[in-house]
Structure formats: structure tokens, C-alpha cells
XYZ file of N, CA and C in Angstrom:
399
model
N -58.901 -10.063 27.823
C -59.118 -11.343 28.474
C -59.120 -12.442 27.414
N -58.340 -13.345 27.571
C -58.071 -14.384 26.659
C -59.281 -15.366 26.687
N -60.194 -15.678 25.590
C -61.144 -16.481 26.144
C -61.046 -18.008 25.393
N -60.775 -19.309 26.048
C -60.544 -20.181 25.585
C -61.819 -20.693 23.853
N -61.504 -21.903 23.839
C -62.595 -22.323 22.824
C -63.568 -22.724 23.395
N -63.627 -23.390 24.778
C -64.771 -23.943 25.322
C -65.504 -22.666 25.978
N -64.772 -21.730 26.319
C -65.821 -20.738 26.378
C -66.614 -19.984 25.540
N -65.900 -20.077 24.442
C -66.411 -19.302 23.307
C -67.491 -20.319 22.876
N -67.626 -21.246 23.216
C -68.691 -22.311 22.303
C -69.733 -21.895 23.750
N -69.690 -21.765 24.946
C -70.247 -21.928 25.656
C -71.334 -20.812 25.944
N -70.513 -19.291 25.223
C -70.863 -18.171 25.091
C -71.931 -18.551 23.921
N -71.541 -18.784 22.808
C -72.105 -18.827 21.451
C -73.672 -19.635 21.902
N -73.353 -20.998 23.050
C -74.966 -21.149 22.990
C -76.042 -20.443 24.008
N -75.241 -19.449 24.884
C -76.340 -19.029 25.598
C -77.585 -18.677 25.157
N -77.601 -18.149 23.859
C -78.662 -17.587 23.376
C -79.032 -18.623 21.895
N -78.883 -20.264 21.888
C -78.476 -21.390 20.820
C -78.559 -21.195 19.759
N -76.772 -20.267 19.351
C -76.412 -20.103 18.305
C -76.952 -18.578 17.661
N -78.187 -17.617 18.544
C -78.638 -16.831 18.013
C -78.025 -15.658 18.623
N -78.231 -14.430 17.922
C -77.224 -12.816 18.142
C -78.045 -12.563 19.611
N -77.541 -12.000 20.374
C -78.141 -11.390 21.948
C -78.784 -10.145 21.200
N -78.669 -9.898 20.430
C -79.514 -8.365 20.146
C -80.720 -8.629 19.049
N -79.775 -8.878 18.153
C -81.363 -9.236 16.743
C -81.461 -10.575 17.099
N -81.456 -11.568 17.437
C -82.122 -13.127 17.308
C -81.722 -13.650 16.507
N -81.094 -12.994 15.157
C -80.740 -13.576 14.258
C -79.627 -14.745 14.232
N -79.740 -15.975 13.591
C -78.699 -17.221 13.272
C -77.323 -16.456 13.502
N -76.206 -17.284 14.560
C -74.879 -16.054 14.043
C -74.273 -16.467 12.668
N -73.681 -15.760 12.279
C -73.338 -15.752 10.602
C -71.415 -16.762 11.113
N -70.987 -17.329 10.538
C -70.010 -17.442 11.132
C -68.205 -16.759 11.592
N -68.720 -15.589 11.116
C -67.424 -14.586 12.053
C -68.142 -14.141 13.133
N -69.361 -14.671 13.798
C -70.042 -13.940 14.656
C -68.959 -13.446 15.460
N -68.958 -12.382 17.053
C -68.046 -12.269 18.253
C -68.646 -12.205 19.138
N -67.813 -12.066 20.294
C -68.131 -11.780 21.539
C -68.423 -10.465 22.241
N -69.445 -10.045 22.709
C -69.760 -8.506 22.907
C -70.012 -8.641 24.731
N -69.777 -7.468 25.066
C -69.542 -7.308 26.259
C -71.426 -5.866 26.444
N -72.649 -6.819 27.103
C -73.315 -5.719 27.207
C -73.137 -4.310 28.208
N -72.472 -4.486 29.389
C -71.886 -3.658 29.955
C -70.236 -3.108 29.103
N -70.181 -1.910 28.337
C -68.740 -2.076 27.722
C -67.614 -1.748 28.786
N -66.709 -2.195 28.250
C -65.162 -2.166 28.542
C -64.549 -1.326 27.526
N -63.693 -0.049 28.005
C -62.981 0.450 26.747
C -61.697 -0.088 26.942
N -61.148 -0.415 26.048
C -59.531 -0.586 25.648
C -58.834 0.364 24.677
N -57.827 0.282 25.832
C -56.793 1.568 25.165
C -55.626 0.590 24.114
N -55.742 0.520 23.249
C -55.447 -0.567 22.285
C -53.635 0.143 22.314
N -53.430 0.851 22.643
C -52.016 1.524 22.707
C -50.906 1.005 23.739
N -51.769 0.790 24.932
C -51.017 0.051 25.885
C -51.653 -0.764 26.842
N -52.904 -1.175 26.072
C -53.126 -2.733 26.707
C -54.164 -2.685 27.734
N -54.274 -0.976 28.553
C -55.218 -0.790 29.836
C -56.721 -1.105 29.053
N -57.274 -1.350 30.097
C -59.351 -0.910 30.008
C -59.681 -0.476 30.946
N -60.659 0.458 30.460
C -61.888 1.140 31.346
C -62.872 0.287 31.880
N -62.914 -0.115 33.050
C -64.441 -0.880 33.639
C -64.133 -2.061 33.484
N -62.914 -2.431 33.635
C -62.255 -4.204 33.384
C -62.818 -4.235 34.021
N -63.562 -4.459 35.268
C -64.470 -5.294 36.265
C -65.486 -6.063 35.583
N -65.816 -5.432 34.325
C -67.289 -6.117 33.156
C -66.386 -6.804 32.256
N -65.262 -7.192 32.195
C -64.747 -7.933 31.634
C -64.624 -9.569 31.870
N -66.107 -10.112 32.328
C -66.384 -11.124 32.774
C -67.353 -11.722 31.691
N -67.552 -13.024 32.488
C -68.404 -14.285 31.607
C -69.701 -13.510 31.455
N -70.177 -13.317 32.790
C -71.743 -12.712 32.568
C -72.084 -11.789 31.364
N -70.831 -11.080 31.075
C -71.266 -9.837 30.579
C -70.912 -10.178 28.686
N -70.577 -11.536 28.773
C -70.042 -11.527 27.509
C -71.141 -12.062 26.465
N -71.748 -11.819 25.696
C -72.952 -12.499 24.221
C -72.498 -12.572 22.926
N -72.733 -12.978 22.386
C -72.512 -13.496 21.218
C -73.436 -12.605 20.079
N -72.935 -11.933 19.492
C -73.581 -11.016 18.597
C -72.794 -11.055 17.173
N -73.529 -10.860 16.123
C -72.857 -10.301 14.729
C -71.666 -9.664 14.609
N -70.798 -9.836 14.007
C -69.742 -9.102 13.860
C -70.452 -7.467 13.459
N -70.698 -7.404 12.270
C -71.189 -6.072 12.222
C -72.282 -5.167 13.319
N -72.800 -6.448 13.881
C -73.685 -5.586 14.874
C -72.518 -4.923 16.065
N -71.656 -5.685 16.606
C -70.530 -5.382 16.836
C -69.977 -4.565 16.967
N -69.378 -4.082 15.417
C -68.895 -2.803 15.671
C -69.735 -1.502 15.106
N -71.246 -2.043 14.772
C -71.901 -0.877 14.844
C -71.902 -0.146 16.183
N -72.580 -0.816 17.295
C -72.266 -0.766 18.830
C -71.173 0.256 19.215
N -70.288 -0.312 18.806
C -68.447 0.067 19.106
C -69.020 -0.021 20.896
N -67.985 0.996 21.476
C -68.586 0.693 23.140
C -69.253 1.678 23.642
N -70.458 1.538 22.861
C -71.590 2.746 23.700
C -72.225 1.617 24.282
N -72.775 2.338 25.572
C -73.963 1.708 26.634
C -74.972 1.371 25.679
N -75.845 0.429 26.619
C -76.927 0.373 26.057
C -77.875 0.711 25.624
N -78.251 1.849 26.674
C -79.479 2.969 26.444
C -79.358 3.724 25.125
N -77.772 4.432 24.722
C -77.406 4.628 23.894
C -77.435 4.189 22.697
N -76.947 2.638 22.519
C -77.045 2.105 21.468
C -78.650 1.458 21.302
N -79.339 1.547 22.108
C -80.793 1.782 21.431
C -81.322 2.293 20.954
N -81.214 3.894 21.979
C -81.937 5.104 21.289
C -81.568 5.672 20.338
N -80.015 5.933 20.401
C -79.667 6.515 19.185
C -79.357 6.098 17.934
N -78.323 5.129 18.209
C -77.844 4.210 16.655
C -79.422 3.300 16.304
N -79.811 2.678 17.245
C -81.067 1.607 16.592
C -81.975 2.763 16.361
N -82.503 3.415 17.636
C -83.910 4.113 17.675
C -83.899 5.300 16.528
N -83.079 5.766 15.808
C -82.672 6.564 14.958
C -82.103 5.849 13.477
N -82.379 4.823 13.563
C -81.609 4.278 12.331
C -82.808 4.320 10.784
N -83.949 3.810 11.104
C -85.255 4.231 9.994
C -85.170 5.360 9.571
N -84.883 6.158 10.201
C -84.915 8.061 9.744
C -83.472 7.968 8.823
N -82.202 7.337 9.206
C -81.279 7.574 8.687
C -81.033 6.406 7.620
N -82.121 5.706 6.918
C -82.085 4.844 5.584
C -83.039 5.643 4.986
N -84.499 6.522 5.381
C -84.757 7.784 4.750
C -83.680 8.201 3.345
N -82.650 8.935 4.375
C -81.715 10.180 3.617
C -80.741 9.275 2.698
N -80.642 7.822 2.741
C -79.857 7.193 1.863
C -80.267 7.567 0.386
N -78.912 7.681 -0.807
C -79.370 7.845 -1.617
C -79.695 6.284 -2.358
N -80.643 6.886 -3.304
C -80.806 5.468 -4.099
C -79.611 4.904 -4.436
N -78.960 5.646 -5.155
C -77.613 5.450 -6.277
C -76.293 6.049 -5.569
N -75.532 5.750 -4.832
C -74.706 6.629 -4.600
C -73.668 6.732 -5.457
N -72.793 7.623 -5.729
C -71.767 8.067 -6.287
C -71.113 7.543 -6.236
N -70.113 7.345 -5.159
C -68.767 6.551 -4.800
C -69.117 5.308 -4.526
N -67.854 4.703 -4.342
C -67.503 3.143 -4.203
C -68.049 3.609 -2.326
N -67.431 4.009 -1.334
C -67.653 4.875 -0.351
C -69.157 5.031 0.319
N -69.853 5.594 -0.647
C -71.034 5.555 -0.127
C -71.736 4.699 -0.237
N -71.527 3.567 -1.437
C -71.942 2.793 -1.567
C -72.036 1.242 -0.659
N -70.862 1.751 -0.194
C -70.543 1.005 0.958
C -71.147 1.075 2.660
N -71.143 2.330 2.414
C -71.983 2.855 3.616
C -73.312 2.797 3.527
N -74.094 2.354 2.696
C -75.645 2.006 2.158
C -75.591 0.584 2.685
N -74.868 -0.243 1.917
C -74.776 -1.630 2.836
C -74.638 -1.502 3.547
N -73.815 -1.196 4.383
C -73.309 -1.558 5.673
C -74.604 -1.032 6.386
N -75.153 0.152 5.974
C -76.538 0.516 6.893
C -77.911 -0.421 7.080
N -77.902 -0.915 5.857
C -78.754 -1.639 5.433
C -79.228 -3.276 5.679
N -77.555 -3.193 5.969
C -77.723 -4.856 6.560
C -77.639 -4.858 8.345
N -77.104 -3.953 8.783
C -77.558 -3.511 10.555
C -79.411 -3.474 10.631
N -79.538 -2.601 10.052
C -81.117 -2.997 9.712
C -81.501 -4.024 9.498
N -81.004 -4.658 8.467
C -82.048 -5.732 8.284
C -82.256 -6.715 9.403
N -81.077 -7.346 10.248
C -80.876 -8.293 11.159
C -81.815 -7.544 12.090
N -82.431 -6.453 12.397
C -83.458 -5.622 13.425
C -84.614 -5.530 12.674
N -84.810 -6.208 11.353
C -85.851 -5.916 10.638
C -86.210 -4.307 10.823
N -85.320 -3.446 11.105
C -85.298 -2.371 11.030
C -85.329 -1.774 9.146
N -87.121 -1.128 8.950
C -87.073 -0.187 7.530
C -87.209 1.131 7.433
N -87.303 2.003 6.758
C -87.936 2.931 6.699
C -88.743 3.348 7.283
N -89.806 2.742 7.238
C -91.118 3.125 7.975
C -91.518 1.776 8.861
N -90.261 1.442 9.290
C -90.780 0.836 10.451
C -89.812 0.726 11.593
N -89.454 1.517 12.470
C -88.230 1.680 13.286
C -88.002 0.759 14.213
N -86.431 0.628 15.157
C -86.380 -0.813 16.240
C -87.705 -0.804 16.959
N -87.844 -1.944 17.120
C -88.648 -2.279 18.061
C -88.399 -1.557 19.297
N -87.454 -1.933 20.040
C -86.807 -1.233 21.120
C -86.717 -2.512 22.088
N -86.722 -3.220 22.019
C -85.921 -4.667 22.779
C -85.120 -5.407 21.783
N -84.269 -6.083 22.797
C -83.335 -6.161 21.922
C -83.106 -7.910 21.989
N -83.162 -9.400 21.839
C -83.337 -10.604 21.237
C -83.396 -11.232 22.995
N -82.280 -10.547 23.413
C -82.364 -11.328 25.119
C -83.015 -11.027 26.055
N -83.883 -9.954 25.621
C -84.757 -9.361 26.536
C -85.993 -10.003 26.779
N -86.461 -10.241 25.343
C -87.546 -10.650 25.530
C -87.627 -12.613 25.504
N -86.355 -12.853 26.214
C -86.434 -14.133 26.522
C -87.057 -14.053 28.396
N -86.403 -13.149 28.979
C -86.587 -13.372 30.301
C -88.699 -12.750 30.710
């Protein structure tokens, strides 16, 4: 779905200027996330559940929060990727080896941080738009 600029600005302030999931300021590559997902078959153009391929369903989130997500449900991307993510900066190494893992330490690390997600302190379990209503 092609979404103009005035929608995209219009999207960006539902939540004024902040991520629908962490609260956090959007950084400016923020995107557009769909909380009900849509899969796309990037091969020939179809989606799964185009019906959620609407305004309602669209927020404004982090790029990296983004495609941490990829298109799991919600319940999912709570319990498992968020609600599991403290246990899995645990097993990080201090130092990693590769360029690779090293990369994968950030990238873990900064999904966390925007959830103030640490070690010993796991998601909250709401997620920035929730606890507006």
C-alpha cells in the first residue's frame, strides 16, 4: 500500500513523534509498522491478511524495533522476543570474537535499551500505546 507523505506525517504523530512500542523519540529512519501483521510475498507482490493493511493498523515505530518484530503477532512478539530478551543479554559475550557477533551484541542491546530492557530487569510487558488508553 502506497502511503502518501501526509499520511506518513499523520501516522508519525499519532503517538507525537514517539515509537507505539517503547515511547521512545523516533530516531529519524523511524517506519511504519502494521500491529495486526500483513505478510508479503516479496516475490510476487501478494499479502497475507491485506485486510490489516489499513490506516488503523499502521504506528510508527523504530526501524530496528521493526525488524526485530519482523511479522510476528503480538502476543508473540511480547512474550517471546521482548519477554525473553533479559535472559538472552545474560549469554552475551563480553568480548565477542567476530566482527558478526559483535554486531549481534549491538543490535541486541540497543532493542533493549529503547524497552529499557537489562539483564536483570526484563520488558515490562506493555508496550508505549497501551498504556496511553
Amino acid at each position: 500500500m502506497y502511503i502518501s507523505k501526509k499520511n506518513r506525517e499523520l501516522i508519525r504523530l499519532k503517538y507525537n513523534g514517539k515509537c507505539a512500542y517503547s515511547g521512545t523519540d523516533l530516531e529519524p529512519d523511524w517506519q511504519i509498522e502494521h500491529i495486526k501483521p500483513v505478510v508479503r510475498n516479496w516475490f510476487d507482490g501478494t499479502m497475507i491478511f491485506k485486510e490489516d493493511d489499513c490506516f488503523d493498523n499502521m504506528v510508527p515505530v523504530q526501524k530496528i524495533i521493526n525488524h526485530y518484530k519482523h511479522s510476528l503477532d503480538l502476543h508473540t512478539f511480547r512474550t517471546w522476543l521482548l519477554g525473553g530478551l533479559h535472559e538472552r543479554l545474560k549469554k552475551l559475550p563480553k568480548n565477542p570474537r567476530t566482527e558478526k557477533g559483535q554486531k549481534r551484541k549491538d543490535y541486541l542491546l540497543k532493542v533493549a535499551g529503547y524497552f529499557g530492557i537489562e539483564p536483570n530487569k526484563p520488558f515490562s510487558g506493555k508496550f508505549y500505546y497501551e498504556t496511553l488508553s
